[in-house]
Amino acid sequence: DAGVIQSPRHEVTEMGQEVTLRCKPISGHDYLFWYRQTMMRGLELLIYFNNNVPIDDSGMPEDRFSAKMPNASFSTLKIQPSEPRDSAVYFCASSLAGSGGRTYEQYFGPGTRLTVT
Amino acid sequence: GEDVEQSLFLSVREGDSSVINCTYTDSSSTYLYWYKQEPGAGLQLLTYIFSNMDMKQDQRLTVLLNKKDKHLSLRIADTQTGDSAIYFCAETEDSGTYKYIFGTGTRLKVLA
């Protein structure tokens, strides 16, 4: 398996523009997670899906952020309009469900480095 | 809410042992994890320990868990320059939430 695939790897955009980040999880994984990593705030969970359904979006910072998972092999994180403070590395991760409610290892993608000028 | 804390930096000489520490607050934690992040890459699982264990060893890695003090440590024996990275501690509880709580990460620098 190729692992979790994210695109683009780098994105530079101007303030006010729409940004769409893409993720392809590992085939067969039940869970998909979107994280944001910054120097100031560390690694933050934004939202996660189970079987394509959003379970917890309490980490999504504002209404400007939205995430979708139209099928088991694809998810998007959209920022509209983007702002300079959205500059960060965005990671997608996927995992299998564990028995008894425990999750297995999360497999992370290489991340998308977003710069908003 | 749950919190996981780590020191930010650690510097060791090549060949020495490294010990990275982590404290957590959630007493219902069931799994505790150590992830490694190399520059420009995502996080990769190094090892994990169940809350009913005190120690786990895997080659150069030793994980110690003190449940009473809610303290987790990762010891890397014979540290190499390739071990330079950020190490994250994370915990999850058996409540069906599937959410990890990550620590801030410890940046390990190995000096040749």
PDB file of C-alpha atoms in Angstrom:
ATOM      1  CA  ASP A   1       0.000   0.000   0.000  1.00  0.00           C
ATOM      2  CA  ALA A   2       1.225   3.516  -0.752  1.00  0.00           C
ATOM      3  CA  GLY A   3       0.223   4.825   2.655  1.00  0.00           C
ATOM      4  CA  VAL A   4      -1.835   7.944   3.251  1.00  0.00           C
ATOM      5  CA  ILE A   5      -1.552  10.279   0.287  1.00  0.00           C
ATOM      6  CA  GLN A   6      -1.966  14.024   0.571  1.00  0.00           C
ATOM      7  CA  SER A   7      -1.969  16.680  -2.091  1.00  0.00           C
ATOM      8  CA  PRO A   8      -0.654  19.178  -2.712  1.00  0.00           C
ATOM      9  CA  ARG A   9       2.520  18.909  -0.634  1.00  0.00           C
ATOM     10  CA  HIS A  10       2.966  22.656  -0.658  1.00  0.00           C
ATOM     11  CA  GLU A  11       0.426  25.388  -1.243  1.00  0.00           C
ATOM     12  CA  VAL A  12       1.035  29.110  -1.356  1.00  0.00           C
ATOM     13  CA  THR A  13      -1.979  31.328  -1.732  1.00  0.00           C
ATOM     14  CA  GLU A  14      -3.084  34.869  -1.131  1.00  0.00           C
ATOM     15  CA  MET A  15      -5.362  35.926   1.662  1.00  0.00           C
ATOM     16  CA  GLY A  16      -9.008  35.605   0.703  1.00  0.00           C
ATOM     17  CA  GLN A  17      -8.502  32.748  -1.719  1.00  0.00           C
ATOM     18  CA  GLU A  18     -10.122  29.335  -1.345  1.00  0.00           C
ATOM     19  CA  VAL A  19      -7.803  26.460  -0.487  1.00  0.00           C
ATOM     20  CA  THR A  20      -8.626  22.773  -0.860  1.00  0.00           C
ATOM     21  CA  LEU A  21      -6.443  20.091   0.667  1.00  0.00           C
ATOM     22  CA  ARG A  22      -6.885  16.471  -0.372  1.00  0.00           C
ATOM     23  CA  CYS A  23      -6.356  13.142   1.323  1.00  0.00           C
ATOM     24  CA  LYS A  24      -6.540   9.521   0.263  1.00  0.00           C
ATOM     25  CA  PRO A  25      -6.535   7.204   3.298  1.00  0.00           C
ATOM     26  CA  ILE A  26      -5.135   3.699   3.396  1.00  0.00           C
ATOM     27  CA  SER A  27      -7.549   1.288   1.758  1.00  0.00           C
ATOM     28  CA  GLY A  28      -9.753  -0.488   4.282  1.00  0.00           C
ATOM     29  CA  HIS A  29      -9.242   1.986   7.105  1.00  0.00           C
ATOM     30  CA  ASP A  30     -12.398   3.038   8.943  1.00  0.00           C
ATOM     31  CA  TYR A  31     -11.247   6.307  10.433  1.00  0.00           C
ATOM     32  CA  LEU A  32      -9.846   9.473   8.910  1.00  0.00           C
ATOM     33  CA  PHE A  33      -8.416  12.376  10.889  1.00  0.00           C
ATOM     34  CA  TRP A  34      -7.417  15.908   9.901  1.00  0.00           C
ATOM     35  CA  TYR A  35      -4.766  17.652  12.042  1.00  0.00           C
ATOM     36  CA  ARG A  36      -3.091  21.029  11.943  1.00  0.00           C
ATOM     37  CA  GLN A  37       0.461  21.604  13.210  1.00  0.00           C
ATOM     38  CA  THR A  38       1.942  24.987  14.091  1.00  0.00           C
ATOM     39  CA  MET A  39       4.869  26.054  16.235  1.00  0.00           C
ATOM     40  CA  MET A  40       2.602  27.966  18.579  1.00  0.00           C
ATOM     41  CA  ARG A  41      -0.204  25.448  19.066  1.00  0.00           C
ATOM     42  CA  GLY A  42       1.462  22.132  18.306  1.00  0.00           C
ATOM     43  CA  LEU A  43      -0.626  19.347  16.809  1.00  0.00           C
ATOM     44  CA  GLU A  44      -4.379  19.965  16.861  1.00  0.00           C
ATOM     45  CA  LEU A  45      -7.131  17.568  15.829  1.00  0.00           C
ATOM     46  CA  LEU A  46      -9.559  19.424  13.566  1.00  0.00           C
ATOM     47  CA  ILE A  47     -12.111  16.753  12.659  1.00  0.00           C
ATOM     48  CA  TYR A  48     -12.423  13.015  12.253  1.00  0.00           C
ATOM     49  CA  PHE A  49     -14.651  10.681  10.257  1.00  0.00           C
ATOM     50  CA  ASN A  50     -15.824   7.125  10.782  1.00  0.00           C
ATOM     51  CA  ASN A  51     -17.049   5.291   7.705  1.00  0.00           C
ATOM     52  CA  ASN A  52     -17.243   8.622   5.852  1.00  0.00           C
ATOM     53  CA  VAL A  53     -19.425  10.239   8.532  1.00  0.00           C
ATOM     54  CA  PRO A  54     -18.055  13.220  10.533  1.00  0.00           C
ATOM     55  CA  ILE A  55     -17.968  12.227  14.195  1.00  0.00           C
ATOM     56  CA  ASP A  56     -16.338  15.154  15.944  1.00  0.00           C
ATOM     57  CA  ASP A  57     -15.638  18.553  14.370  1.00  0.00           C
ATOM     58  CA  SER A  58     -15.119  20.430  17.615  1.00  0.00           C
ATOM     59  CA  GLY A  59     -11.552  21.229  16.635  1.00  0.00           C
ATOM     60  CA  MET A  60     -12.483  23.081  13.463  1.00  0.00           C
ATOM     61  CA  PRO A  61     -11.450  26.635  14.255  1.00  0.00           C
ATOM     62  CA  GLU A  62     -14.064  28.610  12.364  1.00  0.00           C
ATOM     63  CA  ASP A  63     -16.845  28.378   9.828  1.00  0.00           C
ATOM     64  CA  ARG A  64     -14.255  29.150   7.191  1.00  0.00           C
ATOM     65  CA  PHE A  65     -13.090  25.565   7.583  1.00  0.00           C
ATOM     66  CA  SER A  66     -15.088  22.656   6.188  1.00  0.00           C
ATOM     67  CA  ALA A  67     -14.297  18.997   5.583  1.00  0.00           C
ATOM     68  CA  LYS A  68     -15.990  16.326   3.538  1.00  0.00           C
ATOM     69  CA  MET A  69     -15.548  12.648   2.901  1.00  0.00           C
ATOM     70  CA  PRO A  70     -17.700  11.721  -0.088  1.00  0.00           C
ATOM     71  CA  ASN A  71     -16.411   8.149  -0.156  1.00  0.00           C
ATOM     72  CA  ALA A  72     -14.077   5.805   1.686  1.00  0.00           C
ATOM     73  CA  SER A  73     -11.065   6.724  -0.420  1.00  0.00           C
ATOM     74  CA  PHE A  74     -11.159  10.501  -0.476  1.00  0.00           C
ATOM     75  CA  SER A  75     -11.480  13.465   1.851  1.00  0.00           C
ATOM     76  CA  THR A  76     -11.073  17.220   1.465  1.00  0.00           C
ATOM     77  CA  LEU A  77     -10.390  20.044   3.881  1.00  0.00           C
ATOM     78  CA  LYS A  78     -11.428  23.416   2.527  1.00  0.00           C
ATOM     79  CA  ILE A  79     -10.629  26.882   3.830  1.00  0.00           C
ATOM     80  CA  GLN A  80     -12.675  29.712   2.390  1.00  0.00           C
ATOM     81  CA  PRO A  81     -11.614  32.483   2.634  1.00  0.00           C
ATOM     82  CA  SER A  82      -8.059  31.778   3.746  1.00  0.00           C
ATOM     83  CA  GLU A  83      -6.172  34.040   6.154  1.00  0.00           C
ATOM     84  CA  PRO A  84      -2.461  34.350   7.020  1.00  0.00           C
ATOM     85  CA  ARG A  85      -3.073  32.760  10.427  1.00  0.00           C
ATOM     86  CA  ASP A  86      -4.166  29.573   8.648  1.00  0.00           C
ATOM     87  CA  SER A  87      -0.551  29.025   7.597  1.00  0.00           C
ATOM     88  CA  ALA A  88       0.444  25.631   9.009  1.00  0.00           C
ATOM     89  CA  VAL A  89       1.145  22.037   8.079  1.00  0.00           C
ATOM     90  CA  TYR A  90      -2.063  20.042   7.681  1.00  0.00           C
ATOM     91  CA  PHE A  91      -1.899  16.299   8.216  1.00  0.00           C
ATOM     92  CA  CYS A  92      -4.339  13.608   7.314  1.00  0.00           C
ATOM     93  CA  ALA A  93      -4.215  10.278   9.142  1.00  0.00           C
ATOM     94  CA  SER A  94      -6.200   7.062   8.923  1.00  0.00           C
ATOM     95  CA  SER A  95      -6.668   4.023  11.119  1.00  0.00           C
ATOM     96  CA  LEU A  96      -8.579   0.828  11.612  1.00  0.00           C
ATOM     97  CA  ALA A  97     -11.090   0.547  14.415  1.00  0.00           C
ATOM     98  CA  GLY A  98      -9.932  -1.488  17.385  1.00  0.00           C
ATOM     99  CA  SER A  99     -11.995  -3.894  19.392  1.00  0.00           C
ATOM    100  CA  GLY A 100     -13.576  -2.633  22.587  1.00  0.00           C
ATOM    101  CA  GLY A 101     -13.502   0.940  21.333  1.00  0.00           C
ATOM    102  CA  ARG A 102      -9.748   1.170  21.132  1.00  0.00           C
ATOM    103  CA  THR A 103      -8.138   2.573  18.042  1.00  0.00           C
ATOM    104  CA  TYR A 104      -5.205   1.064  16.309  1.00  0.00           C
ATOM    105  CA  GLU A 105      -2.201   3.000  15.165  1.00  0.00           C
ATOM    106  CA  GLN A 106      -2.882   6.140  13.171  1.00  0.00           C
ATOM    107  CA  TYR A 107      -0.972   6.317   9.910  1.00  0.00           C
ATOM    108  CA  PHE A 108      -0.067   9.842   8.937  1.00  0.00           C
ATOM    109  CA  GLY A 109       0.357  11.332   5.508  1.00  0.00           C
ATOM    110  CA  PRO A 110       3.370  13.538   4.683  1.00  0.00           C
ATOM    111  CA  GLY A 111       1.328  16.697   5.221  1.00  0.00           C
ATOM    112  CA  THR A 112       0.494  19.786   3.191  1.00  0.00           C
ATOM    113  CA  ARG A 113       2.448  22.912   4.049  1.00  0.00           C
ATOM    114  CA  LEU A 114       0.082  25.843   3.567  1.00  0.00           C
ATOM    115  CA  THR A 115       1.333  29.405   3.362  1.00  0.00           C
ATOM    116  CA  VAL A 116      -1.207  32.218   3.141  1.00  0.00           C
ATOM    117  CA  THR A 117       0.296  35.587   2.264  1.00  0.00           C
TER     118      THR A 117
ATOM    119  CA  GLY B   1      -9.934  18.392  29.993  1.00  0.00           C
ATOM    120  CA  GLU B   2      -7.224  15.919  29.201  1.00  0.00           C
ATOM    121  CA  ASP B   3      -3.682  17.234  28.949  1.00  0.00           C
ATOM    122  CA  VAL B   4      -0.376  15.703  27.919  1.00  0.00           C
ATOM    123  CA  GLU B   5       2.857  17.542  28.686  1.00  0.00           C
ATOM    124  CA  GLN B   6       6.426  17.107  27.492  1.00  0.00           C
ATOM    125  CA  SER B   7       9.625  19.079  27.756  1.00  0.00           C
ATOM    126  CA  LEU B   8      10.395  20.885  24.509  1.00  0.00           C
ATOM    127  CA  PHE B   9      14.054  20.077  23.915  1.00  0.00           C
ATOM    128  CA  LEU B  10      16.636  17.400  24.661  1.00  0.00           C
ATOM    129  CA  SER B  11      20.220  17.259  23.499  1.00  0.00           C
ATOM    130  CA  VAL B  12      22.427  14.170  23.859  1.00  0.00           C
ATOM    131  CA  ARG B  13      25.727  12.907  22.488  1.00  0.00           C
ATOM    132  CA  GLU B  14      25.826  10.091  19.980  1.00  0.00           C
ATOM    133  CA  GLY B  15      26.095   6.738  21.744  1.00  0.00           C
ATOM    134  CA  ASP B  16      24.520   7.985  24.980  1.00  0.00           C
ATOM    135  CA  SER B  17      21.021   7.082  26.136  1.00  0.00           C
ATOM    136  CA  SER B  18      18.137   9.513  25.667  1.00  0.00           C
ATOM    137  CA  VAL B  19      15.183   9.688  28.013  1.00  0.00           C
ATOM    138  CA  ILE B  20      12.104  11.596  26.899  1.00  0.00           C
ATOM    139  CA  ASN B  21       9.439  12.194  29.513  1.00  0.00           C
ATOM    140  CA  CYS B  22       5.703  12.737  29.330  1.00  0.00           C
ATOM    141  CA  THR B  23       3.000  13.366  31.923  1.00  0.00           C
ATOM    142  CA  TYR B  24      -0.726  13.026  31.368  1.00  0.00           C
ATOM    143  CA  THR B  25      -3.806  13.881  33.352  1.00  0.00           C
ATOM    144  CA  ASP B  26      -6.479  11.459  32.150  1.00  0.00           C
ATOM    145  CA  SER B  27      -6.680   8.569  34.596  1.00  0.00           C
ATOM    146  CA  SER B  28      -8.848   6.606  32.187  1.00  0.00           C
ATOM    147  CA  SER B  29      -6.107   6.453  29.564  1.00  0.00           C
ATOM    148  CA  THR B  30      -5.857   2.959  28.199  1.00  0.00           C
ATOM    149  CA  TYR B  31      -3.263   3.217  25.458  1.00  0.00           C
ATOM    150  CA  LEU B  32      -0.203   5.457  25.462  1.00  0.00           C
ATOM    151  CA  TYR B  33       1.845   5.996  22.345  1.00  0.00           C
ATOM    152  CA  TRP B  34       5.169   7.369  21.204  1.00  0.00           C
ATOM    153  CA  TYR B  35       5.338   8.863  17.730  1.00  0.00           C
ATOM    154  CA  LYS B  36       8.405  10.160  15.876  1.00  0.00           C
ATOM    155  CA  GLN B  37       8.366  13.024  13.377  1.00  0.00           C
ATOM    156  CA  GLU B  38      11.370  13.554  11.141  1.00  0.00           C
ATOM    157  CA  PRO B  39      11.835  16.882   9.343  1.00  0.00           C
ATOM    158  CA  GLY B  40       9.308  17.419   6.572  1.00  0.00           C
ATOM    159  CA  ALA B  41       7.459  14.208   7.304  1.00  0.00           C
ATOM    160  CA  GLY B  42       4.346  12.997   9.064  1.00  0.00           C
ATOM    161  CA  LEU B  43       4.265  11.217  12.400  1.00  0.00           C
ATOM    162  CA  GLN B  44       5.266   7.591  12.611  1.00  0.00           C
ATOM    163  CA  LEU B  45       4.350   5.247  15.458  1.00  0.00           C
ATOM    164  CA  LEU B  46       7.399   4.018  17.367  1.00  0.00           C
ATOM    165  CA  THR B  47       5.754   1.993  20.079  1.00  0.00           C
ATOM    166  CA  TYR B  48       2.786   1.884  22.413  1.00  0.00           C
ATOM    167  CA  ILE B  49       1.970   0.492  25.815  1.00  0.00           C
ATOM    168  CA  PHE B  50      -1.255  -0.680  27.399  1.00  0.00           C
ATOM    169  CA  SER B  51      -2.176   0.938  30.682  1.00  0.00           C
ATOM    170  CA  ASN B  52      -2.025  -2.436  32.450  1.00  0.00           C
ATOM    171  CA  MET B  53       1.703  -2.724  31.664  1.00  0.00           C
ATOM    172  CA  ASP B  54       4.650  -1.134  33.461  1.00  0.00           C
ATOM    173  CA  MET B  55       7.327  -1.608  30.851  1.00  0.00           C
ATOM    174  CA  LYS B  56       7.749  -2.507  27.222  1.00  0.00           C
ATOM    175  CA  GLN B  57      11.029  -3.076  25.413  1.00  0.00           C
ATOM    176  CA  ASP B  58      11.544  -3.095  21.671  1.00  0.00           C
ATOM    177  CA  GLN B  59      15.155  -3.263  20.500  1.00  0.00           C
ATOM    178  CA  ARG B  60      16.755   0.082  21.479  1.00  0.00           C
ATOM    179  CA  LEU B  61      13.484   1.474  22.839  1.00  0.00           C
ATOM    180  CA  THR B  62      12.228   1.042  26.402  1.00  0.00           C
ATOM    181  CA  VAL B  63       8.910   2.481  27.537  1.00  0.00           C
ATOM    182  CA  LEU B  64       8.214   2.875  31.241  1.00  0.00           C
ATOM    183  CA  LEU B  65       4.768   3.673  32.613  1.00  0.00           C
ATOM    184  CA  ASN B  66       4.100   4.881  36.144  1.00  0.00           C
ATOM    185  CA  LYS B  67       0.318   4.909  36.425  1.00  0.00           C
ATOM    186  CA  LYS B  68       0.323   6.305  39.953  1.00  0.00           C
ATOM    187  CA  ASP B  69       2.235   9.416  38.876  1.00  0.00           C
ATOM    188  CA  LYS B  70       0.736   9.403  35.337  1.00  0.00           C
ATOM    189  CA  HIS B  71       4.238   9.490  33.933  1.00  0.00           C
ATOM    190  CA  LEU B  72       5.459   7.903  30.718  1.00  0.00           C
ATOM    191  CA  SER B  73       9.038   7.785  29.489  1.00  0.00           C
ATOM    192  CA  LEU B  74      10.815   6.666  26.332  1.00  0.00           C
ATOM    193  CA  ARG B  75      14.426   5.581  26.611  1.00  0.00           C
ATOM    194  CA  ILE B  76      16.508   5.272  23.458  1.00  0.00           C
ATOM    195  CA  ALA B  77      19.686   3.286  23.996  1.00  0.00           C
ATOM    196  CA  ASP B  78      22.840   4.029  21.987  1.00  0.00           C
ATOM    197  CA  THR B  79      21.298   7.144  20.457  1.00  0.00           C
ATOM    198  CA  GLN B  80      22.295   7.754  16.838  1.00  0.00           C
ATOM    199  CA  THR B  81      22.220  10.903  14.706  1.00  0.00           C
ATOM    200  CA  GLY B  82      19.313   9.369  12.800  1.00  0.00           C
ATOM    201  CA  ASP B  83      17.283   9.528  15.997  1.00  0.00           C
ATOM    202  CA  SER B  84      17.228  13.320  15.789  1.00  0.00           C
ATOM    203  CA  ALA B  85      13.557  14.178  15.419  1.00  0.00           C
ATOM    204  CA  ILE B  86      10.518  15.375  17.350  1.00  0.00           C
ATOM    205  CA  TYR B  87       8.988  12.770  19.644  1.00  0.00           C
ATOM    206  CA  PHE B  88       5.314  12.971  20.560  1.00  0.00           C
ATOM    207  CA  CYS B  89       3.599  11.279  23.442  1.00  0.00           C
ATOM    208  CA  ALA B  90      -0.131  10.581  22.947  1.00  0.00           C
ATOM    209  CA  GLU B  91      -2.903   8.931  24.878  1.00  0.00           C
ATOM    210  CA  THR B  92      -6.348   7.625  24.153  1.00  0.00           C
ATOM    211  CA  GLU B  93      -9.054   6.283  26.389  1.00  0.00           C
ATOM    212  CA  ASP B  94     -11.372   3.362  25.952  1.00  0.00           C
ATOM    213  CA  SER B  95     -14.490   5.468  25.618  1.00  0.00           C
ATOM    214  CA  GLY B  96     -15.043   4.972  21.934  1.00  0.00           C
ATOM    215  CA  THR B  97     -14.017   8.512  21.031  1.00  0.00           C
ATOM    216  CA  TYR B  98     -10.990   7.353  19.026  1.00  0.00           C
ATOM    217  CA  LYS B  99      -9.344  10.678  19.666  1.00  0.00           C
ATOM    218  CA  TYR B 100      -5.666  10.949  20.453  1.00  0.00           C
ATOM    219  CA  ILE B 101      -4.479  13.622  22.852  1.00  0.00           C
ATOM    220  CA  PHE B 102      -0.969  14.565  21.730  1.00  0.00           C
ATOM    221  CA  GLY B 103       1.716  16.209  23.791  1.00  0.00           C
ATOM    222  CA  THR B 104       3.637  19.235  22.563  1.00  0.00           C
ATOM    223  CA  GLY B 105       6.505  17.127  21.278  1.00  0.00           C
ATOM    224  CA  THR B 106      10.141  16.921  22.412  1.00  0.00           C
ATOM    225  CA  ARG B 107      12.796  17.921  19.896  1.00  0.00           C
ATOM    226  CA  LEU B 108      15.744  15.533  20.277  1.00  0.00           C
ATOM    227  CA  LYS B 109      19.079  16.691  18.937  1.00  0.00           C
ATOM    228  CA  VAL B 110      21.875  14.139  18.765  1.00  0.00           C
ATOM    229  CA  LEU B 111      25.378  15.581  18.720  1.00  0.00           C
ATOM    230  CA  ALA B 112      28.077  13.682  16.846  1.00  0.00           C
TER     231      ALA B 112
END
